[in-house]
């Protein structure tokens, strides 16, 4: 029996994804024997409707000076975050005098650079110092610390309250949501807004995209769970905007209770979530069965291809792929290597299953018969670049929303 991280109600794991390593812990051969693993079990709290990991490695094990994820490597994500920033400036900065924006987990500054370019006061809070350094080099104000209630008080002392606190793909990484929510509520001006977006539970369940679950994602939120997690700290949802990024995300807009008009989107989404069963444990029992089916289909397909003497290369050494590889038990016997654009991942091995990571040049130099699309959330951008692969007869393997070859 565990306690819900949000409301402290008793929860029971409904599923285990087995022994998992640090999802972004790409490593060298001499590090294999020291590799850290934890049992990745998931639970759903029937009281506050929060989907969560029951155990998570320490933050220092995941976010450090060698953190391997750089947001700006994707062209479409740069465009997406520019549009996110423009929405904040146009809808929430109008009529404010010298507004101040704070971004939590600002990574290499992909979003904040848009505020800097428009001369808005801004601050990035980014615990991984290597990615924070990239932002600082671009002139973006960034501190390398973990956000907390204490840090919120320091920021207020130095720069005043924030008109907007924003973050993208960060909130679900923070286990102590109550401390963070308190810190944000304190940091905001009386009518400030909190805007964040995250992979959405509704999409994950609809697509069986269980690869969204890995050590960093301690929560996968829904509107119901966000309402419950922040409502207890005086913030309410004023708008909800579904996004296509990360295979289906939700942008949550919150503000101190009673300070803003509530969009009809909120009622509509809450009703849709009830219809989809996002607040019922039976839905998660079905999700478990879907994950098991997805696993046997994928492993079966890879083994068949191997028997035919053909090659499979993975495309995109995503954090998400760590869950798939380790849950399915897929190693270098089934996948030759994974091609990825991130220099810090190349010439290392994937966490847990130890598949070599190489560059896209290696993929192009000796194209395999099949490419397994781990970065499925970037499919459009990837297909634009990889027309040659398909034209030469190469086939893509998908596993979301179901295992297919195209
Ligand atoms: P992403 O799906 O953004 O995230 P996560 O790690 O959260 O699952 O992963 C992007 C990864 O895919 C990153 O390692 C870079 C790689 N990638 C490529 O190798 N080629 C590409 O064309 C794109 C868009 C990404």
mmCIF file with all atom_site columns, C-alpha atoms in Angstrom, residues 176-386:
data_model
loop_
_atom_site.group_PDB
_atom_site.id
_atom_site.type_symbol
_atom_site.label_atom_id
_atom_site.label_alt_id
_atom_site.label_comp_id
_atom_site.label_asym_id
_atom_site.label_entity_id
_atom_site.label_seq_id
_atom_site.pdbx_PDB_ins_code
_atom_site.Cartn_x
_atom_site.Cartn_y
_atom_site.Cartn_z
_atom_site.occupancy
_atom_site.B_iso_or_equiv
_atom_site.pdbx_formal_charge
_atom_site.auth_seq_id
_atom_site.auth_comp_id
_atom_site.auth_asym_id
_atom_site.auth_atom_id
_atom_site.pdbx_PDB_model_num
ATOM 1   C CA . UNK A 1 176 ? 6.318   17.244  -4.486  1.00 0.00 ? 176 UNK A CA 1
ATOM 2   C CA . UNK A 1 177 ? 3.455   18.909  -6.294  1.00 0.00 ? 177 UNK A CA 1
ATOM 3   C CA . UNK A 1 178 ? 2.074   20.439  -3.102  1.00 0.00 ? 178 UNK A CA 1
ATOM 4   C CA . UNK A 1 179 ? 5.275   22.400  -2.422  1.00 0.00 ? 179 UNK A CA 1
ATOM 5   C CA . UNK A 1 180 ? 5.459   23.506  -6.063  1.00 0.00 ? 180 UNK A CA 1
ATOM 6   C CA . UNK A 1 181 ? 1.790   24.519  -6.218  1.00 0.00 ? 181 UNK A CA 1
ATOM 7   C CA . UNK A 1 182 ? 2.191   26.519  -2.994  1.00 0.00 ? 182 UNK A CA 1
ATOM 8   C CA . UNK A 1 183 ? 5.321   28.167  -4.421  1.00 0.00 ? 183 UNK A CA 1
ATOM 9   C CA . UNK A 1 184 ? 3.542   29.069  -7.672  1.00 0.00 ? 184 UNK A CA 1
ATOM 10  C CA . UNK A 1 185 ? 0.442   30.394  -5.856  1.00 0.00 ? 185 UNK A CA 1
ATOM 11  C CA . UNK A 1 186 ? 2.754   32.589  -3.748  1.00 0.00 ? 186 UNK A CA 1
ATOM 12  C CA . UNK A 1 187 ? 4.860   33.752  -6.705  1.00 0.00 ? 187 UNK A CA 1
ATOM 13  C CA . UNK A 1 188 ? 1.897   34.867  -8.855  1.00 0.00 ? 188 UNK A CA 1
ATOM 14  C CA . UNK A 1 189 ? 0.461   38.374  -8.706  1.00 0.00 ? 189 UNK A CA 1
ATOM 15  C CA . UNK A 1 190 ? -3.146  38.524  -7.371  1.00 0.00 ? 190 UNK A CA 1
ATOM 16  C CA . UNK A 1 191 ? -4.486  37.931  -10.910 1.00 0.00 ? 191 UNK A CA 1
ATOM 17  C CA . UNK A 1 192 ? -1.449  36.180  -12.403 1.00 0.00 ? 192 UNK A CA 1
ATOM 18  C CA . UNK A 1 193 ? -1.726  33.051  -14.520 1.00 0.00 ? 193 UNK A CA 1
ATOM 19  C CA . UNK A 1 194 ? -0.094  29.652  -14.421 1.00 0.00 ? 194 UNK A CA 1
ATOM 20  C CA . UNK A 1 195 ? 0.100   28.073  -17.875 1.00 0.00 ? 195 UNK A CA 1
ATOM 21  C CA . UNK A 1 196 ? 1.588   24.673  -18.357 1.00 0.00 ? 196 UNK A CA 1
ATOM 22  C CA . UNK A 1 197 ? 1.345   21.829  -20.826 1.00 0.00 ? 197 UNK A CA 1
ATOM 23  C CA . UNK A 1 198 ? 2.070   18.164  -20.477 1.00 0.00 ? 198 UNK A CA 1
ATOM 24  C CA . UNK A 1 199 ? 1.468   14.831  -22.188 1.00 0.00 ? 199 UNK A CA 1
ATOM 25  C CA . UNK A 1 200 ? -2.258  14.212  -21.643 1.00 0.00 ? 200 UNK A CA 1
ATOM 26  C CA . UNK A 1 201 ? -3.647  11.156  -19.889 1.00 0.00 ? 201 UNK A CA 1
ATOM 27  C CA . UNK A 1 202 ? -6.618  11.047  -22.288 1.00 0.00 ? 202 UNK A CA 1
ATOM 28  C CA . UNK A 1 203 ? -4.260  10.620  -25.273 1.00 0.00 ? 203 UNK A CA 1
ATOM 29  C CA . UNK A 1 204 ? -2.040  8.121   -23.501 1.00 0.00 ? 204 UNK A CA 1
ATOM 30  C CA . UNK A 1 205 ? -4.980  5.856   -22.718 1.00 0.00 ? 205 UNK A CA 1
ATOM 31  C CA . UNK A 1 206 ? -6.614  6.269   -26.140 1.00 0.00 ? 206 UNK A CA 1
ATOM 32  C CA . UNK A 1 207 ? -3.356  5.459   -27.995 1.00 0.00 ? 207 UNK A CA 1
ATOM 33  C CA . UNK A 1 208 ? -1.809  2.990   -25.525 1.00 0.00 ? 208 UNK A CA 1
ATOM 34  C CA . UNK A 1 209 ? 1.246   5.267   -25.635 1.00 0.00 ? 209 UNK A CA 1
ATOM 35  C CA . UNK A 1 210 ? 2.626   3.764   -22.444 1.00 0.00 ? 210 UNK A CA 1
ATOM 36  C CA . UNK A 1 211 ? 6.077   5.058   -23.443 1.00 0.00 ? 211 UNK A CA 1
ATOM 37  C CA . UNK A 1 212 ? 5.029   8.394   -21.843 1.00 0.00 ? 212 UNK A CA 1
ATOM 38  C CA . UNK A 1 213 ? 5.593   6.636   -18.534 1.00 0.00 ? 213 UNK A CA 1
ATOM 39  C CA . UNK A 1 214 ? 9.222   6.773   -17.403 1.00 0.00 ? 214 UNK A CA 1
ATOM 40  C CA . UNK A 1 215 ? 11.196  7.824   -14.338 1.00 0.00 ? 215 UNK A CA 1
ATOM 41  C CA . UNK A 1 216 ? 10.919  11.579  -15.016 1.00 0.00 ? 216 UNK A CA 1
ATOM 42  C CA . UNK A 1 217 ? 7.145   11.503  -15.559 1.00 0.00 ? 217 UNK A CA 1
ATOM 43  C CA . UNK A 1 218 ? 5.945   10.892  -12.036 1.00 0.00 ? 218 UNK A CA 1
ATOM 44  C CA . UNK A 1 219 ? 2.440   12.043  -13.076 1.00 0.00 ? 219 UNK A CA 1
ATOM 45  C CA . UNK A 1 220 ? 0.436   11.918  -16.293 1.00 0.00 ? 220 UNK A CA 1
ATOM 46  C CA . UNK A 1 221 ? -2.217  14.560  -15.722 1.00 0.00 ? 221 UNK A CA 1
ATOM 47  C CA . UNK A 1 222 ? -5.831  15.003  -16.744 1.00 0.00 ? 222 UNK A CA 1
ATOM 48  C CA . UNK A 1 223 ? -8.045  18.058  -16.194 1.00 0.00 ? 223 UNK A CA 1
ATOM 49  C CA . UNK A 1 224 ? -9.601  16.258  -13.226 1.00 0.00 ? 224 UNK A CA 1
ATOM 50  C CA . UNK A 1 225 ? -6.256  15.622  -11.533 1.00 0.00 ? 225 UNK A CA 1
ATOM 51  C CA . UNK A 1 226 ? -4.935  19.146  -12.216 1.00 0.00 ? 226 UNK A CA 1
ATOM 52  C CA . UNK A 1 227 ? -8.144  20.631  -10.809 1.00 0.00 ? 227 UNK A CA 1
ATOM 53  C CA . UNK A 1 228 ? -7.728  18.596  -7.639  1.00 0.00 ? 228 UNK A CA 1
ATOM 54  C CA . UNK A 1 229 ? -3.954  19.171  -7.274  1.00 0.00 ? 229 UNK A CA 1
ATOM 55  C CA . UNK A 1 230 ? -4.088  22.959  -7.634  1.00 0.00 ? 230 UNK A CA 1
ATOM 56  C CA . UNK A 1 231 ? -7.570  23.626  -6.219  1.00 0.00 ? 231 UNK A CA 1
ATOM 57  C CA . UNK A 1 232 ? -6.238  22.886  -2.738  1.00 0.00 ? 232 UNK A CA 1
ATOM 58  C CA . UNK A 1 233 ? -3.748  25.761  -3.216  1.00 0.00 ? 233 UNK A CA 1
ATOM 59  C CA . UNK A 1 234 ? -6.264  28.380  -4.344  1.00 0.00 ? 234 UNK A CA 1
ATOM 60  C CA . UNK A 1 235 ? -5.865  28.030  -8.133  1.00 0.00 ? 235 UNK A CA 1
ATOM 61  C CA . UNK A 1 236 ? -8.613  27.044  -10.574 1.00 0.00 ? 236 UNK A CA 1
ATOM 62  C CA . UNK A 1 237 ? -8.550  25.996  -14.228 1.00 0.00 ? 237 UNK A CA 1
ATOM 63  C CA . UNK A 1 238 ? -9.725  28.862  -16.450 1.00 0.00 ? 238 UNK A CA 1
ATOM 64  C CA . UNK A 1 239 ? -8.950  27.314  -19.831 1.00 0.00 ? 239 UNK A CA 1
ATOM 65  C CA . UNK A 1 240 ? -7.892  24.008  -21.412 1.00 0.00 ? 240 UNK A CA 1
ATOM 66  C CA . UNK A 1 241 ? -6.304  23.765  -24.859 1.00 0.00 ? 241 UNK A CA 1
ATOM 67  C CA . UNK A 1 242 ? -5.485  20.413  -26.400 1.00 0.00 ? 242 UNK A CA 1
ATOM 68  C CA . UNK A 1 243 ? -2.116  20.238  -28.260 1.00 0.00 ? 243 UNK A CA 1
ATOM 69  C CA . UNK A 1 244 ? -0.673  17.781  -30.771 1.00 0.00 ? 244 UNK A CA 1
ATOM 70  C CA . UNK A 1 245 ? 2.848   17.879  -29.285 1.00 0.00 ? 245 UNK A CA 1
ATOM 71  C CA . UNK A 1 246 ? 4.376   14.866  -27.528 1.00 0.00 ? 246 UNK A CA 1
ATOM 72  C CA . UNK A 1 247 ? 1.744   12.644  -29.072 1.00 0.00 ? 247 UNK A CA 1
ATOM 73  C CA . UNK A 1 248 ? -1.129  14.570  -27.482 1.00 0.00 ? 248 UNK A CA 1
ATOM 74  C CA . UNK A 1 249 ? -0.770  17.123  -24.706 1.00 0.00 ? 249 UNK A CA 1
ATOM 75  C CA . UNK A 1 250 ? -3.037  19.425  -22.740 1.00 0.00 ? 250 UNK A CA 1
ATOM 76  C CA . UNK A 1 251 ? -2.310  23.088  -22.012 1.00 0.00 ? 251 UNK A CA 1
ATOM 77  C CA . UNK A 1 252 ? -3.761  24.024  -18.621 1.00 0.00 ? 252 UNK A CA 1
ATOM 78  C CA . UNK A 1 253 ? -4.384  27.688  -17.778 1.00 0.00 ? 253 UNK A CA 1
ATOM 79  C CA . UNK A 1 254 ? -4.974  28.391  -14.083 1.00 0.00 ? 254 UNK A CA 1
ATOM 80  C CA . UNK A 1 255 ? -5.450  31.516  -11.999 1.00 0.00 ? 255 UNK A CA 1
ATOM 81  C CA . UNK A 1 256 ? -6.301  32.427  -8.403  1.00 0.00 ? 256 UNK A CA 1
ATOM 82  C CA . UNK A 1 257 ? -9.935  31.372  -7.773  1.00 0.00 ? 257 UNK A CA 1
ATOM 83  C CA . UNK A 1 258 ? -12.490 33.957  -8.917  1.00 0.00 ? 258 UNK A CA 1
ATOM 84  C CA . UNK A 1 259 ? -10.090 36.295  -10.758 1.00 0.00 ? 259 UNK A CA 1
ATOM 85  C CA . UNK A 1 260 ? -10.777 35.271  -14.401 1.00 0.00 ? 260 UNK A CA 1
ATOM 86  C CA . UNK A 1 261 ? -13.700 34.215  -16.592 1.00 0.00 ? 261 UNK A CA 1
ATOM 87  C CA . UNK A 1 262 ? -13.780 30.454  -17.078 1.00 0.00 ? 262 UNK A CA 1
ATOM 88  C CA . UNK A 1 263 ? -13.765 29.233  -20.685 1.00 0.00 ? 263 UNK A CA 1
ATOM 89  C CA . UNK A 1 264 ? -16.493 26.766  -21.764 1.00 0.00 ? 264 UNK A CA 1
ATOM 90  C CA . UNK A 1 265 ? -13.598 24.437  -22.753 1.00 0.00 ? 265 UNK A CA 1
ATOM 91  C CA . UNK A 1 266 ? -13.239 23.514  -19.104 1.00 0.00 ? 266 UNK A CA 1
ATOM 92  C CA . UNK A 1 267 ? -16.735 22.081  -18.705 1.00 0.00 ? 267 UNK A CA 1
ATOM 93  C CA . UNK A 1 268 ? -16.533 20.324  -22.082 1.00 0.00 ? 268 UNK A CA 1
ATOM 94  C CA . UNK A 1 269 ? -13.195 18.656  -21.287 1.00 0.00 ? 269 UNK A CA 1
ATOM 95  C CA . UNK A 1 270 ? -14.298 17.524  -17.829 1.00 0.00 ? 270 UNK A CA 1
ATOM 96  C CA . UNK A 1 271 ? -17.393 15.960  -19.378 1.00 0.00 ? 271 UNK A CA 1
ATOM 97  C CA . UNK A 1 272 ? -15.289 14.220  -22.082 1.00 0.00 ? 272 UNK A CA 1
ATOM 98  C CA . UNK A 1 273 ? -12.930 12.864  -19.441 1.00 0.00 ? 273 UNK A CA 1
ATOM 99  C CA . UNK A 1 274 ? -15.822 11.321  -17.520 1.00 0.00 ? 274 UNK A CA 1
ATOM 100 C CA . UNK A 1 275 ? -17.057 9.776   -20.750 1.00 0.00 ? 275 UNK A CA 1
ATOM 101 C CA . UNK A 1 276 ? -13.583 8.311   -21.427 1.00 0.00 ? 276 UNK A CA 1
ATOM 102 C CA . UNK A 1 277 ? -13.452 6.953   -17.870 1.00 0.00 ? 277 UNK A CA 1
ATOM 103 C CA . UNK A 1 278 ? -10.385 8.944   -16.825 1.00 0.00 ? 278 UNK A CA 1
ATOM 104 C CA . UNK A 1 279 ? -11.669 8.974   -13.263 1.00 0.00 ? 279 UNK A CA 1
ATOM 105 C CA . UNK A 1 280 ? -12.372 5.264   -13.030 1.00 0.00 ? 280 UNK A CA 1
ATOM 106 C CA . UNK A 1 281 ? -9.916  2.502   -12.099 1.00 0.00 ? 281 UNK A CA 1
ATOM 107 C CA . UNK A 1 282 ? -11.466 0.034   -14.616 1.00 0.00 ? 282 UNK A CA 1
ATOM 108 C CA . UNK A 1 283 ? -10.047 2.175   -17.435 1.00 0.00 ? 283 UNK A CA 1
ATOM 109 C CA . UNK A 1 284 ? -6.541  1.552   -16.108 1.00 0.00 ? 284 UNK A CA 1
ATOM 110 C CA . UNK A 1 285 ? -7.063  -2.178  -15.848 1.00 0.00 ? 285 UNK A CA 1
ATOM 111 C CA . UNK A 1 286 ? -7.962  -2.118  -19.579 1.00 0.00 ? 286 UNK A CA 1
ATOM 112 C CA . UNK A 1 287 ? -4.871  0.032   -20.269 1.00 0.00 ? 287 UNK A CA 1
ATOM 113 C CA . UNK A 1 288 ? -2.693  -2.661  -18.646 1.00 0.00 ? 288 UNK A CA 1
ATOM 114 C CA . UNK A 1 289 ? -4.153  -5.325  -20.973 1.00 0.00 ? 289 UNK A CA 1
ATOM 115 C CA . UNK A 1 290 ? -3.560  -3.021  -23.973 1.00 0.00 ? 290 UNK A CA 1
ATOM 116 C CA . UNK A 1 291 ? 0.097   -2.513  -22.980 1.00 0.00 ? 291 UNK A CA 1
ATOM 117 C CA . UNK A 1 292 ? 0.637   -6.270  -22.733 1.00 0.00 ? 292 UNK A CA 1
ATOM 118 C CA . UNK A 1 293 ? -0.900  -6.786  -26.171 1.00 0.00 ? 293 UNK A CA 1
ATOM 119 C CA . UNK A 1 294 ? 1.238   -4.008  -27.664 1.00 0.00 ? 294 UNK A CA 1
ATOM 120 C CA . UNK A 1 295 ? 4.354   -5.609  -26.157 1.00 0.00 ? 295 UNK A CA 1
ATOM 121 C CA . UNK A 1 296 ? 3.677   -9.084  -27.553 1.00 0.00 ? 296 UNK A CA 1
ATOM 122 C CA . UNK A 1 297 ? 2.843   -7.685  -31.012 1.00 0.00 ? 297 UNK A CA 1
ATOM 123 C CA . UNK A 1 298 ? 6.013   -5.598  -31.176 1.00 0.00 ? 298 UNK A CA 1
ATOM 124 C CA . UNK A 1 299 ? 8.348   -8.331  -29.936 1.00 0.00 ? 299 UNK A CA 1
ATOM 125 C CA . UNK A 1 300 ? 6.684   -10.861 -32.272 1.00 0.00 ? 300 UNK A CA 1
ATOM 126 C CA . UNK A 1 301 ? 7.183   -8.555  -35.251 1.00 0.00 ? 301 UNK A CA 1
ATOM 127 C CA . UNK A 1 302 ? 10.857  -7.863  -34.457 1.00 0.00 ? 302 UNK A CA 1
ATOM 128 C CA . UNK A 1 303 ? 11.572  -11.590 -34.020 1.00 0.00 ? 303 UNK A CA 1
ATOM 129 C CA . UNK A 1 304 ? 9.898   -12.365 -37.371 1.00 0.00 ? 304 UNK A CA 1
ATOM 130 C CA . UNK A 1 305 ? 12.021  -9.731  -39.117 1.00 0.00 ? 305 UNK A CA 1
ATOM 131 C CA . UNK A 1 306 ? 15.149  -11.150 -37.505 1.00 0.00 ? 306 UNK A CA 1
ATOM 132 C CA . UNK A 1 307 ? 14.219  -14.662 -38.690 1.00 0.00 ? 307 UNK A CA 1
ATOM 133 C CA . UNK A 1 308 ? 13.956  -13.287 -42.237 1.00 0.00 ? 308 UNK A CA 1
ATOM 134 C CA . UNK A 1 309 ? 17.563  -12.054 -41.855 1.00 0.00 ? 309 UNK A CA 1
ATOM 135 C CA . UNK A 1 310 ? 16.576  -8.393  -42.194 1.00 0.00 ? 310 UNK A CA 1
ATOM 136 C CA . UNK A 1 311 ? 17.790  -5.412  -40.156 1.00 0.00 ? 311 UNK A CA 1
ATOM 137 C CA . UNK A 1 312 ? 15.931  -3.005  -37.875 1.00 0.00 ? 312 UNK A CA 1
ATOM 138 C CA . UNK A 1 313 ? 17.362  0.337   -36.745 1.00 0.00 ? 313 UNK A CA 1
ATOM 139 C CA . UNK A 1 314 ? 15.609  2.508   -34.135 1.00 0.00 ? 314 UNK A CA 1
ATOM 140 C CA . UNK A 1 315 ? 14.874  6.131   -35.067 1.00 0.00 ? 315 UNK A CA 1
ATOM 141 C CA . UNK A 1 316 ? 15.212  8.622   -32.161 1.00 0.00 ? 316 UNK A CA 1
ATOM 142 C CA . UNK A 1 317 ? 16.758  7.549   -28.841 1.00 0.00 ? 317 UNK A CA 1
ATOM 143 C CA . UNK A 1 318 ? 13.905  9.207   -26.959 1.00 0.00 ? 318 UNK A CA 1
ATOM 144 C CA . UNK A 1 319 ? 13.399  9.031   -23.215 1.00 0.00 ? 319 UNK A CA 1
ATOM 145 C CA . UNK A 1 320 ? 10.174  7.235   -24.073 1.00 0.00 ? 320 UNK A CA 1
ATOM 146 C CA . UNK A 1 321 ? 12.051  4.454   -25.884 1.00 0.00 ? 321 UNK A CA 1
ATOM 147 C CA . UNK A 1 322 ? 13.701  3.426   -22.607 1.00 0.00 ? 322 UNK A CA 1
ATOM 148 C CA . UNK A 1 323 ? 10.340  2.242   -21.259 1.00 0.00 ? 323 UNK A CA 1
ATOM 149 C CA . UNK A 1 324 ? 9.477   0.355   -24.457 1.00 0.00 ? 324 UNK A CA 1
ATOM 150 C CA . UNK A 1 325 ? 12.860  -1.365  -24.740 1.00 0.00 ? 325 UNK A CA 1
ATOM 151 C CA . UNK A 1 326 ? 13.056  -2.402  -21.101 1.00 0.00 ? 326 UNK A CA 1
ATOM 152 C CA . UNK A 1 327 ? 9.374   -3.379  -20.731 1.00 0.00 ? 327 UNK A CA 1
ATOM 153 C CA . UNK A 1 328 ? 9.512   -5.461  -23.929 1.00 0.00 ? 328 UNK A CA 1
ATOM 154 C CA . UNK A 1 329 ? 13.038  -6.809  -23.346 1.00 0.00 ? 329 UNK A CA 1
ATOM 155 C CA . UNK A 1 330 ? 14.329  -5.576  -26.723 1.00 0.00 ? 330 UNK A CA 1
ATOM 156 C CA . UNK A 1 331 ? 18.115  -5.485  -26.965 1.00 0.00 ? 331 UNK A CA 1
ATOM 157 C CA . UNK A 1 332 ? 20.880  -5.369  -29.617 1.00 0.00 ? 332 UNK A CA 1
ATOM 158 C CA . UNK A 1 333 ? 19.848  -8.877  -30.711 1.00 0.00 ? 333 UNK A CA 1
ATOM 159 C CA . UNK A 1 334 ? 16.700  -7.363  -32.289 1.00 0.00 ? 334 UNK A CA 1
ATOM 160 C CA . UNK A 1 335 ? 17.752  -3.752  -33.076 1.00 0.00 ? 335 UNK A CA 1
ATOM 161 C CA . UNK A 1 336 ? 21.167  -2.995  -34.600 1.00 0.00 ? 336 UNK A CA 1
ATOM 162 C CA . UNK A 1 337 ? 21.420  0.552   -33.265 1.00 0.00 ? 337 UNK A CA 1
ATOM 163 C CA . UNK A 1 338 ? 19.322  3.666   -32.668 1.00 0.00 ? 338 UNK A CA 1
ATOM 164 C CA . UNK A 1 339 ? 19.988  6.772   -34.757 1.00 0.00 ? 339 UNK A CA 1
ATOM 165 C CA . UNK A 1 340 ? 19.674  10.099  -32.917 1.00 0.00 ? 340 UNK A CA 1
ATOM 166 C CA . UNK A 1 341 ? 20.613  13.741  -33.547 1.00 0.00 ? 341 UNK A CA 1
ATOM 167 C CA . UNK A 1 342 ? 21.762  14.491  -29.969 1.00 0.00 ? 342 UNK A CA 1
ATOM 168 C CA . UNK A 1 343 ? 25.596  14.539  -29.814 1.00 0.00 ? 343 UNK A CA 1
ATOM 169 C CA . UNK A 1 344 ? 25.660  13.671  -26.068 1.00 0.00 ? 344 UNK A CA 1
ATOM 170 C CA . UNK A 1 345 ? 23.711  10.432  -26.750 1.00 0.00 ? 345 UNK A CA 1
ATOM 171 C CA . UNK A 1 346 ? 25.772  9.302   -29.756 1.00 0.00 ? 346 UNK A CA 1
ATOM 172 C CA . UNK A 1 347 ? 28.496  6.689   -29.295 1.00 0.00 ? 347 UNK A CA 1
ATOM 173 C CA . UNK A 1 348 ? 26.878  5.635   -26.032 1.00 0.00 ? 348 UNK A CA 1
ATOM 174 C CA . UNK A 1 349 ? 24.402  2.826   -25.267 1.00 0.00 ? 349 UNK A CA 1
ATOM 175 C CA . UNK A 1 350 ? 20.707  3.024   -24.418 1.00 0.00 ? 350 UNK A CA 1
ATOM 176 C CA . UNK A 1 351 ? 19.822  2.690   -20.720 1.00 0.00 ? 351 UNK A CA 1
ATOM 177 C CA . UNK A 1 352 ? 19.159  -0.844  -19.524 1.00 0.00 ? 352 UNK A CA 1
ATOM 178 C CA . UNK A 1 353 ? 19.061  -2.690  -22.861 1.00 0.00 ? 353 UNK A CA 1
ATOM 179 C CA . UNK A 1 354 ? 22.407  -1.359  -24.115 1.00 0.00 ? 354 UNK A CA 1
ATOM 180 C CA . UNK A 1 355 ? 21.643  -0.800  -27.782 1.00 0.00 ? 355 UNK A CA 1
ATOM 181 C CA . UNK A 1 356 ? 24.330  1.400   -29.443 1.00 0.00 ? 356 UNK A CA 1
ATOM 182 C CA . UNK A 1 357 ? 23.281  4.983   -30.278 1.00 0.00 ? 357 UNK A CA 1
ATOM 183 C CA . UNK A 1 358 ? 24.689  6.393   -33.516 1.00 0.00 ? 358 UNK A CA 1
ATOM 184 C CA . UNK A 1 359 ? 24.128  9.418   -35.693 1.00 0.00 ? 359 UNK A CA 1
ATOM 185 C CA . UNK A 1 360 ? 21.694  9.752   -38.586 1.00 0.00 ? 360 UNK A CA 1
ATOM 186 C CA . UNK A 1 361 ? 24.708  9.609   -40.929 1.00 0.00 ? 361 UNK A CA 1
ATOM 187 C CA . UNK A 1 362 ? 25.187  5.980   -39.860 1.00 0.00 ? 362 UNK A CA 1
ATOM 188 C CA . UNK A 1 363 ? 21.516  5.317   -40.651 1.00 0.00 ? 363 UNK A CA 1
ATOM 189 C CA . UNK A 1 364 ? 21.880  6.871   -44.122 1.00 0.00 ? 364 UNK A CA 1
ATOM 190 C CA . UNK A 1 365 ? 25.239  5.211   -44.851 1.00 0.00 ? 365 UNK A CA 1
ATOM 191 C CA . UNK A 1 366 ? 23.856  1.678   -44.490 1.00 0.00 ? 366 UNK A CA 1
ATOM 192 C CA . UNK A 1 367 ? 20.043  1.878   -44.454 1.00 0.00 ? 367 UNK A CA 1
ATOM 193 C CA . UNK A 1 368 ? 18.221  -1.060  -42.829 1.00 0.00 ? 368 UNK A CA 1
ATOM 194 C CA . UNK A 1 369 ? 15.082  -2.696  -44.254 1.00 0.00 ? 369 UNK A CA 1
ATOM 195 C CA . UNK A 1 370 ? 13.074  -1.388  -41.261 1.00 0.00 ? 370 UNK A CA 1
ATOM 196 C CA . UNK A 1 371 ? 13.219  1.715   -39.044 1.00 0.00 ? 371 UNK A CA 1
ATOM 197 C CA . UNK A 1 372 ? 11.408  1.542   -35.712 1.00 0.00 ? 372 UNK A CA 1
ATOM 198 C CA . UNK A 1 373 ? 9.974   4.996   -35.069 1.00 0.00 ? 373 UNK A CA 1
ATOM 199 C CA . UNK A 1 374 ? 10.676  5.693   -31.400 1.00 0.00 ? 374 UNK A CA 1
ATOM 200 C CA . UNK A 1 375 ? 10.282  9.467   -31.972 1.00 0.00 ? 375 UNK A CA 1
ATOM 201 C CA . UNK A 1 376 ? 6.720   8.900   -33.254 1.00 0.00 ? 376 UNK A CA 1
ATOM 202 C CA . UNK A 1 377 ? 5.634   12.261  -31.848 1.00 0.00 ? 377 UNK A CA 1
ATOM 203 C CA . UNK A 1 378 ? 7.926   13.934  -34.424 1.00 0.00 ? 378 UNK A CA 1
ATOM 204 C CA . UNK A 1 379 ? 6.687   11.781  -37.331 1.00 0.00 ? 379 UNK A CA 1
ATOM 205 C CA . UNK A 1 380 ? 5.795   14.719  -39.624 1.00 0.00 ? 380 UNK A CA 1
ATOM 206 C CA . UNK A 1 381 ? 9.192   16.398  -39.216 1.00 0.00 ? 381 UNK A CA 1
ATOM 207 C CA . UNK A 1 382 ? 11.019  13.086  -39.638 1.00 0.00 ? 382 UNK A CA 1
ATOM 208 C CA . UNK A 1 383 ? 9.138   11.955  -42.769 1.00 0.00 ? 383 UNK A CA 1
ATOM 209 C CA . UNK A 1 384 ? 9.890   15.324  -44.403 1.00 0.00 ? 384 UNK A CA 1
ATOM 210 C CA . UNK A 1 385 ? 13.608  14.568  -43.945 1.00 0.00 ? 385 UNK A CA 1
ATOM 211 C CA . UNK A 1 386 ? 13.579  10.842  -44.656 1.00 0.00 ? 386 UNK A CA 1
#
